[in-house]
mmCIF file of C-alpha atoms in Angstrom:
data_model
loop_
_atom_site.group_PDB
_atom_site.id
_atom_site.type_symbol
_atom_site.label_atom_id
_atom_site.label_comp_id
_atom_site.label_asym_id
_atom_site.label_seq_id
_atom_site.Cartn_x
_atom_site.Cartn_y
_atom_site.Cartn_z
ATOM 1 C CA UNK A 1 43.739 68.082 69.478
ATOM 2 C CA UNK A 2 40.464 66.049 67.555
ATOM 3 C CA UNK A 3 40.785 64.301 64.928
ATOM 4 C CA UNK A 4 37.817 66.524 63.930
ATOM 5 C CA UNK A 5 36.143 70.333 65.251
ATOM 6 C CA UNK A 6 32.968 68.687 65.708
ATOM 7 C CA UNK A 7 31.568 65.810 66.253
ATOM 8 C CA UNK A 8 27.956 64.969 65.959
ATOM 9 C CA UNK A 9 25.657 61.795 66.726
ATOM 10 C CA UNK A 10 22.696 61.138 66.152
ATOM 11 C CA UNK A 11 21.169 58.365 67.535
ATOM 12 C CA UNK A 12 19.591 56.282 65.461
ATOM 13 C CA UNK A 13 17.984 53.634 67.606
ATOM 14 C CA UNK A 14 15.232 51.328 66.772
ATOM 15 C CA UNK A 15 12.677 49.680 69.677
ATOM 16 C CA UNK A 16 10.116 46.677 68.697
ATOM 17 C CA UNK A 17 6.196 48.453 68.778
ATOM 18 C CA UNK A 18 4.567 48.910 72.451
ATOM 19 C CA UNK A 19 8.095 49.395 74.203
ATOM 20 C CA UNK A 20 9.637 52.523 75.268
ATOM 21 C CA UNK A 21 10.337 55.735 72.715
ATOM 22 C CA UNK A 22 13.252 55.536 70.360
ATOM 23 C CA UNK A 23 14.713 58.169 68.190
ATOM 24 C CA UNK A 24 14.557 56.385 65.131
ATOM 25 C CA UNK A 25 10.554 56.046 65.516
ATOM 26 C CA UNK A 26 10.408 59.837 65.444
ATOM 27 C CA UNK A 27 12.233 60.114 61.525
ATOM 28 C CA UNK A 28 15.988 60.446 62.886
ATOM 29 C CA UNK A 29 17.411 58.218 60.399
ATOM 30 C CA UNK A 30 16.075 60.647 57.456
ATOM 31 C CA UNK A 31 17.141 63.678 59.291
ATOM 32 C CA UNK A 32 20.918 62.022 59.911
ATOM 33 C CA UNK A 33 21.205 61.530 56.527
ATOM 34 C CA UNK A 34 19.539 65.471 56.061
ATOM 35 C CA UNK A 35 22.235 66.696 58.218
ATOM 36 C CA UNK A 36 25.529 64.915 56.846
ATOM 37 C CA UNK A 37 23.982 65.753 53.018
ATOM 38 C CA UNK A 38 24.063 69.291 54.204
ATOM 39 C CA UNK A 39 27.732 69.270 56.424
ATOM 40 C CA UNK A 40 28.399 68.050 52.712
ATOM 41 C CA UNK A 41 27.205 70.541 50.505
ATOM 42 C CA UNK A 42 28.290 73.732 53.063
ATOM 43 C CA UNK A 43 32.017 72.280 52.845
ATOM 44 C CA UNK A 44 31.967 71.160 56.176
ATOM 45 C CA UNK A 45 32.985 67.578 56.537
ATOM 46 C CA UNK A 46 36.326 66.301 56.471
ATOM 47 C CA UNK A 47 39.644 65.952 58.930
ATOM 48 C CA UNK A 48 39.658 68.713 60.525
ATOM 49 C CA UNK A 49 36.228 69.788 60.726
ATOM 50 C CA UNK A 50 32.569 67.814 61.423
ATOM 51 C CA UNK A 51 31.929 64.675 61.490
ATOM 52 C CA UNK A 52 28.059 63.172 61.385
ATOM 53 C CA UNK A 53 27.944 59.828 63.016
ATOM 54 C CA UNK A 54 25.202 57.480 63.468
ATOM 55 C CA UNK A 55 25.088 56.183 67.120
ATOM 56 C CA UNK A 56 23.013 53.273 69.122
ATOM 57 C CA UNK A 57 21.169 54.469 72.156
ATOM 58 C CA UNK A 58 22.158 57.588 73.708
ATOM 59 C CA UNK A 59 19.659 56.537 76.939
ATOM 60 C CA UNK A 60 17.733 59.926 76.306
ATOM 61 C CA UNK A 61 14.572 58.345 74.476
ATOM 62 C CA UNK A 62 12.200 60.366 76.449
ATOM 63 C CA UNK A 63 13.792 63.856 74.926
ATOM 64 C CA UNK A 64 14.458 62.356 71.409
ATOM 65 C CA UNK A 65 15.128 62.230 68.852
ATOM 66 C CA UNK A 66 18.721 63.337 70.188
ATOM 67 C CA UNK A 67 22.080 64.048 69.048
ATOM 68 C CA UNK A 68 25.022 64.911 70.901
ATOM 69 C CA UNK A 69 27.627 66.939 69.345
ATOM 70 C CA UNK A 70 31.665 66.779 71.004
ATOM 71 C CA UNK A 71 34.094 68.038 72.178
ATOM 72 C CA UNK A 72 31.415 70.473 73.821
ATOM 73 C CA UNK A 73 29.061 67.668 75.171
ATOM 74 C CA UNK A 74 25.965 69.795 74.072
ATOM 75 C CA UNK A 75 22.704 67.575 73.912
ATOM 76 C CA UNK A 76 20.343 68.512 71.609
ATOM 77 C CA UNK A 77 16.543 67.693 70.593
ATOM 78 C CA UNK A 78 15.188 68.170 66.469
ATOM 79 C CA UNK A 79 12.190 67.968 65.431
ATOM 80 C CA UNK A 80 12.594 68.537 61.351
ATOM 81 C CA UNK A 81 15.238 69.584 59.238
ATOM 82 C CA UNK A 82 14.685 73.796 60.095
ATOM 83 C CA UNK A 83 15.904 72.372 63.633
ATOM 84 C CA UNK A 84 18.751 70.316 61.708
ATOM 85 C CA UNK A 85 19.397 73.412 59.767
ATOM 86 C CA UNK A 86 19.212 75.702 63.062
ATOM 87 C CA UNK A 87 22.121 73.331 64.759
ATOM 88 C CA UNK A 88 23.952 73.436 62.006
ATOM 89 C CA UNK A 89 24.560 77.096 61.552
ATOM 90 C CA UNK A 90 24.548 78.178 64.988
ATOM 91 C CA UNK A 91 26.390 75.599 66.701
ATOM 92 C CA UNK A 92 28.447 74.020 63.897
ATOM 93 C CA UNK A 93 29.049 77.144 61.973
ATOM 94 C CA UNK A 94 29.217 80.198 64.432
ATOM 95 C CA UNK A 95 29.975 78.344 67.805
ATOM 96 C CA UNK A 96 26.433 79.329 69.470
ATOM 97 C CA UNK A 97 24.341 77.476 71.732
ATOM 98 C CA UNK A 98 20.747 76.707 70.200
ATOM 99 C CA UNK A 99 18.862 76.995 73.742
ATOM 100 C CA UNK A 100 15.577 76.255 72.460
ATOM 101 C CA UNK A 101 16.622 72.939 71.336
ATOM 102 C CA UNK A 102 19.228 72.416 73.920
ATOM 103 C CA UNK A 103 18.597 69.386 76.204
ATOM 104 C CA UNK A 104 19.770 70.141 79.901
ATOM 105 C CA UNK A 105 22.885 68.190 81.366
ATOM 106 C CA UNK A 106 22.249 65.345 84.108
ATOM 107 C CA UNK A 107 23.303 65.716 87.128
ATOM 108 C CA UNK A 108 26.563 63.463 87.925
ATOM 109 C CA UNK A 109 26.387 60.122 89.190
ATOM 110 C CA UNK A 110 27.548 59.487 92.659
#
């Protein structure tokens, strides 16, 4: 069993100006701390239940900003906090899928 139901991470990384897309340049550092301010106030952090994580580079620029919530591998993109909010009560709250911010699996690596 996980230590917790859910876990979430955002990435949070940071590129130097004229290289490639990076989460953090599109506001997901404000929106992390959005997201674990409101796991907080709905009661839902803590053992046993979601954890919001900041993570380094995901190697998903291109889709981001991105988070990737565990144990059911489900990628997702977020563009302000209604998308943060959106996550969190479908997916976190009532186990559903949020398909219209749902980033598509990659194929396996041979």
């Amino acid at each position: 069993m996980s230590h917790y139901q859910h876990h979430v991470f955002f990435c949070l990384n940071q590129r130097a100006p004229g290289e490639r897309q990076s989460c953090n340049s599109c506001g997901a550092d404000t929106l992390w701390a959005y997201a674990k301010d409101r796991v907080k106030a709905l009661g839902l952090n803590g053992d046993g239940k979601v954890r919001i994580n900041k993570a380094g580079c995901l190697e998903r620029c291109e889709e981001g900003p991105v988070i990737v919530i565990y144990p059911e591998e489900t990628w997702y993109t977020y563009i302000d906090k209604e998308d943060i909010d959106e996550i969190i009560n479908e997916h976190l709250l009532n186990g559903r899928v949020v398909e219209r911010l749902l980033i598509p699996a990659r194929p396996a690596a041979n």
